Coordinates of C-alpha atoms in Angstrom, one line a residue:
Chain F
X1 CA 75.6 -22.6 -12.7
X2 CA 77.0 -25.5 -14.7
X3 CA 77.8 -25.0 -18.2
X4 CA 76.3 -27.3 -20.8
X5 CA 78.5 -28.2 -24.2
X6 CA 77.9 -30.9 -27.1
X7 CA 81.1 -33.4 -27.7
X8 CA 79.2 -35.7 -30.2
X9 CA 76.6 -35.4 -33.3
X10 CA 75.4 -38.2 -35.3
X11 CA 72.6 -38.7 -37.6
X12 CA 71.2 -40.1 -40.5
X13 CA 68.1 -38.6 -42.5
X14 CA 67.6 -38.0 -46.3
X15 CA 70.8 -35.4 -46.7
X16 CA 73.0 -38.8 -45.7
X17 CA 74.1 -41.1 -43.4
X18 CA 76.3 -39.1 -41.1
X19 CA 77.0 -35.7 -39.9
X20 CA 80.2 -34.6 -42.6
X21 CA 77.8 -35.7 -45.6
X22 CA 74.4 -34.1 -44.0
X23 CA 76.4 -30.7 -43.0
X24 CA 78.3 -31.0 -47.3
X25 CA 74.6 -31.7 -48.5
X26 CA 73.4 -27.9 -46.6
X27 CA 76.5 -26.1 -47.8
X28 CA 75.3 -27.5 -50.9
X29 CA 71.8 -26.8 -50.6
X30 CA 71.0 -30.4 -51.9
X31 CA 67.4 -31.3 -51.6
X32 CA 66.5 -34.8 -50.0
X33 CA 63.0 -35.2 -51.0
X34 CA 62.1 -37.2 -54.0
X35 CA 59.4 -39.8 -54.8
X36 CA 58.2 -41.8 -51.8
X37 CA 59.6 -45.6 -52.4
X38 CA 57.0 -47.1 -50.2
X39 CA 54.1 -49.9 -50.5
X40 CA 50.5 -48.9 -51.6
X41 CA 51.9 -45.1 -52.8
X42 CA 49.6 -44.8 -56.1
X43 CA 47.0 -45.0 -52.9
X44 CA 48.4 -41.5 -51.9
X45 CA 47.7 -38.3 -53.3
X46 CA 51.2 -37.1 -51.7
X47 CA 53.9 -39.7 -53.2
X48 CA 57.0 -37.2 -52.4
X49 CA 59.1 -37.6 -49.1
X50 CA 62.4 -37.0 -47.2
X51 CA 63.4 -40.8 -46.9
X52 CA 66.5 -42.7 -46.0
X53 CA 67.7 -44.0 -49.4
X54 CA 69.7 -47.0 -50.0
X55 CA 69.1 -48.5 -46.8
X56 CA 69.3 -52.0 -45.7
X57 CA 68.7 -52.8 -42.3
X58 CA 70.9 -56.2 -42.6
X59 CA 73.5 -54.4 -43.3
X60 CA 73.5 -52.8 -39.6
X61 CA 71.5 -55.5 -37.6
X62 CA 71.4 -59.1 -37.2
X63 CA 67.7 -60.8 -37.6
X64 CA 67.0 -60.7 -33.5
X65 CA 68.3 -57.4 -33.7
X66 CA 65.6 -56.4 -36.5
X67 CA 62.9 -58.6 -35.0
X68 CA 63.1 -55.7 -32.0
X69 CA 64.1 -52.8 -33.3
X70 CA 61.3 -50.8 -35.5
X71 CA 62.9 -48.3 -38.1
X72 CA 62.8 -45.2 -36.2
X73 CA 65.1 -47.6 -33.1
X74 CA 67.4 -48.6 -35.8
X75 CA 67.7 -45.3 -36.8
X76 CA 68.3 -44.0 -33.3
X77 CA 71.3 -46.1 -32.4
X78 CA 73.0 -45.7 -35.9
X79 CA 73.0 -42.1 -34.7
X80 CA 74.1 -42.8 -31.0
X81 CA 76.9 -44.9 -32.3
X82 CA 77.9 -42.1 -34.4
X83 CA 77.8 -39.6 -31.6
X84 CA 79.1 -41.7 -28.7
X85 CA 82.6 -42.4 -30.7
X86 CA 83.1 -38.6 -31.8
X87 CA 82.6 -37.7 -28.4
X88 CA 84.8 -40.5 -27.5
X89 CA 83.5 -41.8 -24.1
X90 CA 82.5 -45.0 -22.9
X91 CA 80.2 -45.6 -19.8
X92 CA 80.8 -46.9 -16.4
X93 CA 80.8 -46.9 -13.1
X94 CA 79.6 -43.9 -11.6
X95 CA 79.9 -42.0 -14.1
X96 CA 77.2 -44.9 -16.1
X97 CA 74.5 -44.2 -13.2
X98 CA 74.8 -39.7 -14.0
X99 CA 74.5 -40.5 -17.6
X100 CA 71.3 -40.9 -19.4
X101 CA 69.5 -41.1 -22.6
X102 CA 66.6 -38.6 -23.3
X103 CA 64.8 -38.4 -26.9
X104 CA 61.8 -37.3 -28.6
X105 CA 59.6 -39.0 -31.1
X106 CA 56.6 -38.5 -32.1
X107 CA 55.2 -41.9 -34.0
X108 CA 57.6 -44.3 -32.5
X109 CA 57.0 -47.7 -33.8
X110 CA 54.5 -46.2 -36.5
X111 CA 55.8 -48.7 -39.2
X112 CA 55.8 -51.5 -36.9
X113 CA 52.0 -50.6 -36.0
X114 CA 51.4 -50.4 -39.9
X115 CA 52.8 -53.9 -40.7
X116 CA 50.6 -55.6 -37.7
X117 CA 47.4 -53.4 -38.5
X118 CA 48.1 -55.1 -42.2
X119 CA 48.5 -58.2 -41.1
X120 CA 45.1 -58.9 -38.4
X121 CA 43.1 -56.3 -40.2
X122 CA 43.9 -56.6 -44.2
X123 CA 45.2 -60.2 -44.1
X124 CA 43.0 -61.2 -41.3
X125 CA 45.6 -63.2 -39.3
X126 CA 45.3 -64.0 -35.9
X127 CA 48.4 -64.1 -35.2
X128 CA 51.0 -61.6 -34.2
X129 CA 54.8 -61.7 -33.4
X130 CA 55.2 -61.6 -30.3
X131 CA 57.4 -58.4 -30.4
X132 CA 55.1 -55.9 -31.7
X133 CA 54.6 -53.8 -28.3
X134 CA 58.3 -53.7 -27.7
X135 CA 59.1 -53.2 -30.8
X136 CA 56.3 -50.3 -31.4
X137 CA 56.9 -48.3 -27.9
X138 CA 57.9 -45.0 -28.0
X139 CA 60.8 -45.6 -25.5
X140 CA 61.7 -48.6 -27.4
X141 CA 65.0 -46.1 -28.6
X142 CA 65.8 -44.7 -25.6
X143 CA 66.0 -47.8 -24.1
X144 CA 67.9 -49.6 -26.5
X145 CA 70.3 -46.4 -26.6
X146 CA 70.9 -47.3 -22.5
X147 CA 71.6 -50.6 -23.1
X148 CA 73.9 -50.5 -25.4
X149 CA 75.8 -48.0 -24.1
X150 CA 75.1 -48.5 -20.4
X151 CA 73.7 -45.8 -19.8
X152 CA 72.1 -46.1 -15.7
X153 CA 70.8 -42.8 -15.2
X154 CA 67.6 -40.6 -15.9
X155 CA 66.3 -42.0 -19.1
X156 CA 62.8 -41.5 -20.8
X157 CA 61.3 -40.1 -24.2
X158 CA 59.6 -37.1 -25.0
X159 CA 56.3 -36.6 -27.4
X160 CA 55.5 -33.3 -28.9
X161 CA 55.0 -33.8 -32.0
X162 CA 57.0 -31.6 -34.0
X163 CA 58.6 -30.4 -31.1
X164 CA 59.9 -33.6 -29.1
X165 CA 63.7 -33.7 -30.3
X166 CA 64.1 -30.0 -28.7
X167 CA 62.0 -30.8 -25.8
X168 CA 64.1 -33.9 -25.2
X169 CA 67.3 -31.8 -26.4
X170 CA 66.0 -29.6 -23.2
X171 CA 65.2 -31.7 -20.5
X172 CA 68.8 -33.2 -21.1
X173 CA 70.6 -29.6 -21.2
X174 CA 68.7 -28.5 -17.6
X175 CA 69.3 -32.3 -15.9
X176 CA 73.2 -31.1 -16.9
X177 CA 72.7 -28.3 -15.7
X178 CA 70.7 -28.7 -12.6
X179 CA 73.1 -31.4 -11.6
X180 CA 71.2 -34.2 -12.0
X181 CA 73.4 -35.8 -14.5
X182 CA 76.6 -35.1 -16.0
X183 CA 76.3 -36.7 -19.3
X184 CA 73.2 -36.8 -21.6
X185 CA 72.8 -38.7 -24.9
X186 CA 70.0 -36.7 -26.6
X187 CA 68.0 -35.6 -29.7
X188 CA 65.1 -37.2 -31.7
X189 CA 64.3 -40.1 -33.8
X190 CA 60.9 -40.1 -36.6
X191 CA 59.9 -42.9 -39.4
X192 CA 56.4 -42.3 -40.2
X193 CA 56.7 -42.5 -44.2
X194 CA 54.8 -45.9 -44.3
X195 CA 50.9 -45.9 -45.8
X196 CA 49.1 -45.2 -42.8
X197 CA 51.3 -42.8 -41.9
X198 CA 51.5 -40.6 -45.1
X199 CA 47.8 -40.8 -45.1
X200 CA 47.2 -39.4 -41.9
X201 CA 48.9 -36.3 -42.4
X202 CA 46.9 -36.2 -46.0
X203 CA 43.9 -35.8 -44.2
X204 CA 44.9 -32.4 -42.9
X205 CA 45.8 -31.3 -45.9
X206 CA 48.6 -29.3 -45.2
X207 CA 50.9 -31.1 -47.6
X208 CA 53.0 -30.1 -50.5
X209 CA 52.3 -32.7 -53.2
X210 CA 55.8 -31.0 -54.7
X211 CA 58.2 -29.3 -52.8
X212 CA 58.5 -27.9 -48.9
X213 CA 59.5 -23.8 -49.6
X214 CA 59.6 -22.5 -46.4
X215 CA 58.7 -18.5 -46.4
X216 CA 58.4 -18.6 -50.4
X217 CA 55.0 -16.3 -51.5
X218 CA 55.0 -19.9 -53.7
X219 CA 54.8 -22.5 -51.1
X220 CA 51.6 -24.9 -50.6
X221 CA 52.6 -26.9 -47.5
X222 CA 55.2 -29.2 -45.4
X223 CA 56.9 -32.4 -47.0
X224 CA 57.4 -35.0 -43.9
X225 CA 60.9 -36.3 -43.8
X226 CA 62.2 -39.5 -41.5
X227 CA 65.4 -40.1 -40.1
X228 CA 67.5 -38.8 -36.8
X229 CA 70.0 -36.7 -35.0
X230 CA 72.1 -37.4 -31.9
X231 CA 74.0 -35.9 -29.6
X232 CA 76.3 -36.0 -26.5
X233 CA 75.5 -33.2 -24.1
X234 CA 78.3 -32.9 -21.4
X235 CA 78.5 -31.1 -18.5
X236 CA 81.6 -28.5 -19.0
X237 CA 83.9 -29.2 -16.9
X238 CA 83.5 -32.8 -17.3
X239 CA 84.6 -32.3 -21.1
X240 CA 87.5 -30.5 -20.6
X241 CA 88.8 -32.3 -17.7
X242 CA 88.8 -35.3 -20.3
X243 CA 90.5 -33.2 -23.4
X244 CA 87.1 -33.6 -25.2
X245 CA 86.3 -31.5 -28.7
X246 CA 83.2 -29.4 -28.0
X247 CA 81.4 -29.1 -31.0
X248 CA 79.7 -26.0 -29.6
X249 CA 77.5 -25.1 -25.5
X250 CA 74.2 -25.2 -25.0
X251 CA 73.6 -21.5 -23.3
X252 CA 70.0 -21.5 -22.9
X253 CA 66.2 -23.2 -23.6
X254 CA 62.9 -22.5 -23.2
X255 CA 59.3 -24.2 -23.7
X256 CA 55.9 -22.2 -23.5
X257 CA 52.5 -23.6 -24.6
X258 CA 49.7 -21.6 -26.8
X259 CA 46.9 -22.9 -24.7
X260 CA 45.0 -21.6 -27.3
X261 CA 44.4 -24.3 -31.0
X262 CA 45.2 -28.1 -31.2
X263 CA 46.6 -27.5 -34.9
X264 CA 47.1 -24.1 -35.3
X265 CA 50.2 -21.7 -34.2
X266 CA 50.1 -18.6 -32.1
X267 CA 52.4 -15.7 -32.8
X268 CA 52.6 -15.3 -28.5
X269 CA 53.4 -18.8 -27.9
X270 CA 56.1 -18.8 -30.1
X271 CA 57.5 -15.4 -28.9
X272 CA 57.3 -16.0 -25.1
X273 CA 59.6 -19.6 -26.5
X274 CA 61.9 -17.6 -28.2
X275 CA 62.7 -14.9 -25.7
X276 CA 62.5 -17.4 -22.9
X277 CA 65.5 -18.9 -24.6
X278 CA 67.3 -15.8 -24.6
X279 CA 66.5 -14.6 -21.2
X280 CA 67.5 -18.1 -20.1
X281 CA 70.7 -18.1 -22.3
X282 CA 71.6 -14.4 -21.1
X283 CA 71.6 -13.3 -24.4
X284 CA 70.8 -9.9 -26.1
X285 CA 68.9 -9.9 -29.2
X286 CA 71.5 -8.7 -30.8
X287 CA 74.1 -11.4 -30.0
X288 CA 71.6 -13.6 -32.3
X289 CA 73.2 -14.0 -36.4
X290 CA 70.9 -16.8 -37.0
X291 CA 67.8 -18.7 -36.5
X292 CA 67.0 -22.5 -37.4
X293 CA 63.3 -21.6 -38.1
X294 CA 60.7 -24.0 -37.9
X295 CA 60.0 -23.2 -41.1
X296 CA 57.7 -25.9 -42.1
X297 CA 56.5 -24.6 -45.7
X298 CA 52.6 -24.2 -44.5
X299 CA 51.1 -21.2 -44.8
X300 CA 50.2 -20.7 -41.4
X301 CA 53.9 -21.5 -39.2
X302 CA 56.0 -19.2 -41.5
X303 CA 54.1 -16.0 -41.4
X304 CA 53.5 -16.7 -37.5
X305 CA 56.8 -17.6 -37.1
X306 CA 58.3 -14.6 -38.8
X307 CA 55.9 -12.3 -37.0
X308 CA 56.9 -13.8 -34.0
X309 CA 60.8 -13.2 -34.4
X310 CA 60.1 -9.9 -35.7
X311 CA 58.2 -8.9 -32.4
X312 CA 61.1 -10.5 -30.2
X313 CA 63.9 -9.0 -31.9
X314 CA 62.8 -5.9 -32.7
X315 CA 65.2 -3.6 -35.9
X316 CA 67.2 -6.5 -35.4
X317 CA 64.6 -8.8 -37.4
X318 CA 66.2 -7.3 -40.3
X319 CA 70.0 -8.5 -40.0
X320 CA 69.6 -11.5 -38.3
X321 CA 69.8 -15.1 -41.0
X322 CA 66.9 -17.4 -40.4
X323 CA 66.6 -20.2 -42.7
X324 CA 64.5 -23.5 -42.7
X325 CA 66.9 -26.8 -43.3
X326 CA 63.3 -28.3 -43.7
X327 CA 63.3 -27.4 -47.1
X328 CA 66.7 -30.1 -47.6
X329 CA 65.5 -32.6 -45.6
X330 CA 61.4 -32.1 -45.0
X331 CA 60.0 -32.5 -41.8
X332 CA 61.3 -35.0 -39.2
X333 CA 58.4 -34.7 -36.7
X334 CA 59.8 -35.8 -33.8
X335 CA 63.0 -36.2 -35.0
X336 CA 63.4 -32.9 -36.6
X337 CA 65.0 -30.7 -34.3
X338 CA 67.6 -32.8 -33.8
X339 CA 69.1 -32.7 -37.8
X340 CA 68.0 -28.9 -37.5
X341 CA 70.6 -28.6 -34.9
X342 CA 73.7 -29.7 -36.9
X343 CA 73.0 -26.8 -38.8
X344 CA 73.2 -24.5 -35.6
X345 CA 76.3 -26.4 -34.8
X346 CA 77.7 -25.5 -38.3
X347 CA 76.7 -22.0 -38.3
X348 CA 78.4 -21.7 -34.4
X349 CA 81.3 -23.6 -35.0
X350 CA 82.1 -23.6 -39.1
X351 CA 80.5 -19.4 -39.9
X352 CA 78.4 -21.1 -42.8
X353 CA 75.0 -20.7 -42.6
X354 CA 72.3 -23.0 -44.4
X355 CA 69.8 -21.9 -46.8
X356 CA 66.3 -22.3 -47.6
X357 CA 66.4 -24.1 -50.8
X358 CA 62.9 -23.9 -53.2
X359 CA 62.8 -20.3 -52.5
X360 CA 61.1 -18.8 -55.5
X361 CA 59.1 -15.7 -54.7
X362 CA 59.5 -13.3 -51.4
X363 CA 56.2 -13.1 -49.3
X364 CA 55.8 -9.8 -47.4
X365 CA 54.4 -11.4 -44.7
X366 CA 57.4 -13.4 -44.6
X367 CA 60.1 -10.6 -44.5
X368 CA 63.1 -11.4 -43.2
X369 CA 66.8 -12.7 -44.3
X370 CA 65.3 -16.4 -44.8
X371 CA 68.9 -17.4 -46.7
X372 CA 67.5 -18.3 -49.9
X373 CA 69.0 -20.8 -52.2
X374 CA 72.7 -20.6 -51.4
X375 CA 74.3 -21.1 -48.3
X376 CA 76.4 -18.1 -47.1
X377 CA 79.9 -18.0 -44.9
X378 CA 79.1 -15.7 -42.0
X379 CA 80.3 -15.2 -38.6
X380 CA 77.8 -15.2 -36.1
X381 CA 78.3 -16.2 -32.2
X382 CA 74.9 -17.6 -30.6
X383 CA 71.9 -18.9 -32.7
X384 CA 68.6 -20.0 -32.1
X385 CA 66.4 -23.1 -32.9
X386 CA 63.0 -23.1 -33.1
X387 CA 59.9 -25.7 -32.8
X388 CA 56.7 -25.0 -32.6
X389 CA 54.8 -28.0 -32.4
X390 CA 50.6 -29.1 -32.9
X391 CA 49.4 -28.7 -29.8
X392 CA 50.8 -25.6 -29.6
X393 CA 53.8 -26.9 -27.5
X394 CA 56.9 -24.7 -28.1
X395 CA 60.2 -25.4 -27.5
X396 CA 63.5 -23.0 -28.4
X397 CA 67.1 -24.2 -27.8
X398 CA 70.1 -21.5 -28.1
X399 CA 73.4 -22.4 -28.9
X400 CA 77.0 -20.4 -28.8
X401 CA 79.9 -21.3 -29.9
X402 CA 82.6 -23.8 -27.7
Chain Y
X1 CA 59.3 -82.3 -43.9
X2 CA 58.8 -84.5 -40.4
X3 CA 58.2 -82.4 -37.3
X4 CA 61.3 -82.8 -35.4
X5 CA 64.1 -81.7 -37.7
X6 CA 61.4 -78.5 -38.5
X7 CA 61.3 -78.1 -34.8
X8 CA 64.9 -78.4 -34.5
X9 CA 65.6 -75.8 -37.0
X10 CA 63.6 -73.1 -35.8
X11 CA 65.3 -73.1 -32.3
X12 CA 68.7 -73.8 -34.1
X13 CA 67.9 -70.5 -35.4
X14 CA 67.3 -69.0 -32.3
X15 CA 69.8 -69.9 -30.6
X16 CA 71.9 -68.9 -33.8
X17 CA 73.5 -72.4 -33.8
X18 CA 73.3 -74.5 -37.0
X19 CA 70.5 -77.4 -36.5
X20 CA 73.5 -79.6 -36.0
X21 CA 74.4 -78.4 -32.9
X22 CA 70.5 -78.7 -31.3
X23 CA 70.0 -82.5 -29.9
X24 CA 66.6 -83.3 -28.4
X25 CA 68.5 -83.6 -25.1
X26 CA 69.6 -80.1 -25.3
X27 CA 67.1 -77.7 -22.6
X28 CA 66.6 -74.3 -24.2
X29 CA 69.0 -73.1 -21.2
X30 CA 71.8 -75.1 -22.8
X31 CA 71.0 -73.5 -25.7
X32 CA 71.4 -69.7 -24.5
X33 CA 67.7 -69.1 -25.4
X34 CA 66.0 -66.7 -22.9
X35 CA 62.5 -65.7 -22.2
X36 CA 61.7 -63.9 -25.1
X37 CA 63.6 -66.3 -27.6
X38 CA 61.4 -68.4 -26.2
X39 CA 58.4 -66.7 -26.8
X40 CA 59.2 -66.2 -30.4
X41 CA 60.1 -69.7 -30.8
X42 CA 56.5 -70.7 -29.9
X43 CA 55.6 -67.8 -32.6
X44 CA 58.0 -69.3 -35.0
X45 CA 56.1 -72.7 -34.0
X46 CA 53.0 -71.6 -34.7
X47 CA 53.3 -70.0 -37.6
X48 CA 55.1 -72.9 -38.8
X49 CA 52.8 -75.9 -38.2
X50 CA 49.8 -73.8 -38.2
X51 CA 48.9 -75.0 -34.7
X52 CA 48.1 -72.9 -31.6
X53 CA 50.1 -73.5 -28.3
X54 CA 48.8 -73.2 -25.1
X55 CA 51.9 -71.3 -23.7
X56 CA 51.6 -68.7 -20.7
X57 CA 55.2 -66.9 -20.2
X58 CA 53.3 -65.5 -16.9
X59 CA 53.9 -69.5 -15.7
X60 CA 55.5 -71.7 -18.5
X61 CA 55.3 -74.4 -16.2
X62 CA 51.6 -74.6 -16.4
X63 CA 49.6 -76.3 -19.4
X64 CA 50.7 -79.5 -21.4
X65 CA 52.8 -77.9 -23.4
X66 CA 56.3 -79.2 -21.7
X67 CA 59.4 -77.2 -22.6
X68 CA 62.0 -78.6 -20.3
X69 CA 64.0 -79.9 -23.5
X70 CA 63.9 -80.2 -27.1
X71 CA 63.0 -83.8 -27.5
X72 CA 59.8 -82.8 -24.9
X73 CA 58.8 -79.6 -27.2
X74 CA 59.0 -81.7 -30.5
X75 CA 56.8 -84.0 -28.4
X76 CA 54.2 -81.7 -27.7
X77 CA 54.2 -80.3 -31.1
X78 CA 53.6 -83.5 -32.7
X79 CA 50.8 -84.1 -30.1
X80 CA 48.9 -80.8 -31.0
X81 CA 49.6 -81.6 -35.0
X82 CA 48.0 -85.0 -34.6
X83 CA 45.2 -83.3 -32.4
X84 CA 44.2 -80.9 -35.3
X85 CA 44.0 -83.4 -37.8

């Protein structure tokens, strides 16, 4: 079976605007959220978010570049770029047609489809650019992401919701691995903090109008974040041949669905994700030191969620580290397993582990080593990452170290 | 401001040339402007002179509108201006 590893990470989401600054800011345990800087926000009754600060497009793209690339497509290939020169391969040849570009969203060009909305509904104009649908696509990043970096191969973007960066993360690792392609730029791009966006998730009511305290007896729902991670997955050989860092493998994955709510999570759906991921990764349970939760701050993921590791891993529940990064950054949607996977990367790779920051008060229904407040140095060999998205579409990703 | 040098400037711009270097005689080929710079010149167009063009990109030959250089596009725009008013 062909071995999958990761020579490149890139991002850029509220903790900073590359991977050295994002993995300092969860050493730290620096939170990202603040006051949402967006139009209409005394219209919300949640003003608080994880957004990109100090960021001007121009800066990054000429006007045709910005007339086609929505936020979350910006955001994508800032990323890309990032990963693409640590892993330090360019793309041609046959080597161009077994590469390809797989990545989740979940809202694509959701600010793009505010602004237009705006403009014919609010402003009443008849008149639209004439860029909007390829601007607003979904696979408006992946594509860009291929051309740019010629990237001829299988190419497409995954949407489940909160899950879509690991199910992208996924279908990348088993096209490696299958053979289908020896190279995969992969991971997950979100922007949804616009007005229409914000407001949507308002109406579930499922989020924190202060803080996102994942497993804390204290916390009162998710804070949505924007942003995204990339990576270079390469096929192991492939790396080595080419003298190529690897940041850390890919040893396993695995996706189950709940089949059973549209909104809320099942303890078995998440289990049969996690332990597929083991089983798939050859792992025992014990090999496992840590965990990037899901973690969302809701009442409802984190006590499933814990339940669900502690059925999986058995006395072992109790000495493995599972923190929730979400708590730094706030919820990427689609793009959110992505970032969470830099800190799997620096647990594997660096021994520190990030912590769950806003942790005030333990939960027993939330019982486990959740890393509270302050990161912690510790050795551990193979981790886990978890999302569990609406829908009930699960997806877990297990990493060891290079 | 008279139509033309209006005109002029908005496919200068999309051609990222400076208005100088865009003569009517120029085709938008000359000018490195493909199918969707086209399209968002006519956008650009419309929004400018508050007029709207009959342009199909399934078949731009087709209609009045002739695009086959500048000096023809600053022709038809003056022609649907002067329709309007």
């Amino acid at each position: 079976m062909r071995r999958v590893v990761i020579t490149g990470s890139g991002t850029i989401n509220p903790l900073g605007n590359d991977v050295p600054t994002t993995l300092a800011a969860m050493r730290e345990g620096r939170c990202g959220i603040g006051s949402l800087d967006i139009r209409d926000v005394d219209r919300l009754a949640v003003k608080i978010g994880g957004q990109v600060r100090d960021y001007d497009e121009q800066t990054h793209f000429n006007r045709q570049q910005i007339s086609l690339y929505d936020r979350f497509t910006q955001f994508t290939l800032l990323a890309a770029k990032q990963a693409i020169d640590e892993a330090g391969i360019s793309f041609s040849g046959e080597l161009a047609d077994r590469s390809g570009v797989v990545l989740g969203t979940s809202g694509g060009g959701l600010n793009t489809q505010d602004e237009n909305y705006r403009a014919v509904y609010e402003e009443g104009k008849n008149r639209v650019h004439p860029f909007i649908v390829p601007k607003l696509m979904n696979n408006a990043a992946a594509s860009h992401v291929s051309m740019q970096y010629n990237l001829r191969g299988p190419s497409f973007t995954v949407a489940t919701a909160c899950a879509s960066s690991n199910h992208a993360m996924g279908q990348a690792f088993m096209m490696i691995r299958s053979g289908m392609a020896d190279v995969m730029v992969t991971g997950g791009s979100e922007s949804m903090l616009c007005f229409g966006g914000v407001k949507a998730w308002e109406g579930l009511r499922v989020m924190s109008k202060d803080a996102c305290r994942p497993f804390s007896a204290t916390r009162n729902g998710m804070v949505q974040g924007e942003g995204a991670g990339v990576f270079v997955f390469e096929e192991y050989d492939h790396a080595v041949k080419r003298g190529a860092t690897i940041l850390a493998e890919v040893a396993g994955f695995a996706m189950s669905s709940d089949a059973s709510d549209i909104v809320t999570p099942s303890k078995q759906g998440a289990a049969r994700a996690i332990a597929g991921a083991l089983k798939d990764a050859k792992l025992n349970r014990e090999d496992v030191g840590y965990i990037n939760a899901h973690g969302t701050g809701t009442a409802a993921n984190d006590k499933t969620e814990c339940a669900a590791v502690a059925d999986v891993f058995g006395a072992h529940a109790d000495k493995l580290m599972m923190s929730s990064t979400k708590s730094m950054h706030g919820h990427l949607i689609g793009g959110t397993g992505a970032v969470e996977l830099l800190a799997c990367i620096m647990a594997v790779r660096d021994g520190i582990i990030a912590p769950t920051i806003g942790y005030e008060e333990a939960d027993p229904e939330c019982a486990l080593d959740v890393v509270p407040n302050e990161a912690r140095e510790a050795k551990v060999s193979a981790v886990l990452s978890n999302a569990f998205a609406f829908g009930g579409l699960n997806a877990v990703i297990a990493l060891k170290s290079g | 401001m008279s139509i033309a040098p209006q005109v002029i400037e908005i496919i200068a711009q999309q051609a990222l040339l400076e208005p100088s270097d865009v003569t009517e005689a120029s085709t938008l080929e000359d000018l490195g402007i493909d199918s969707l710079g086209l399209v968002e010149s006519i956008f650009a167009i419309e929004e400018a002179f508050d007029i709207s063009v009959p342009f199909n990109a399934n078949d731009p030959t087709e209609g009045d509108f002739d695009i086959s250089t500048v000096g023809s596009i600053i022709k038809a725009v003056d022609a649907l201006v002067k329709g309007q008013a």
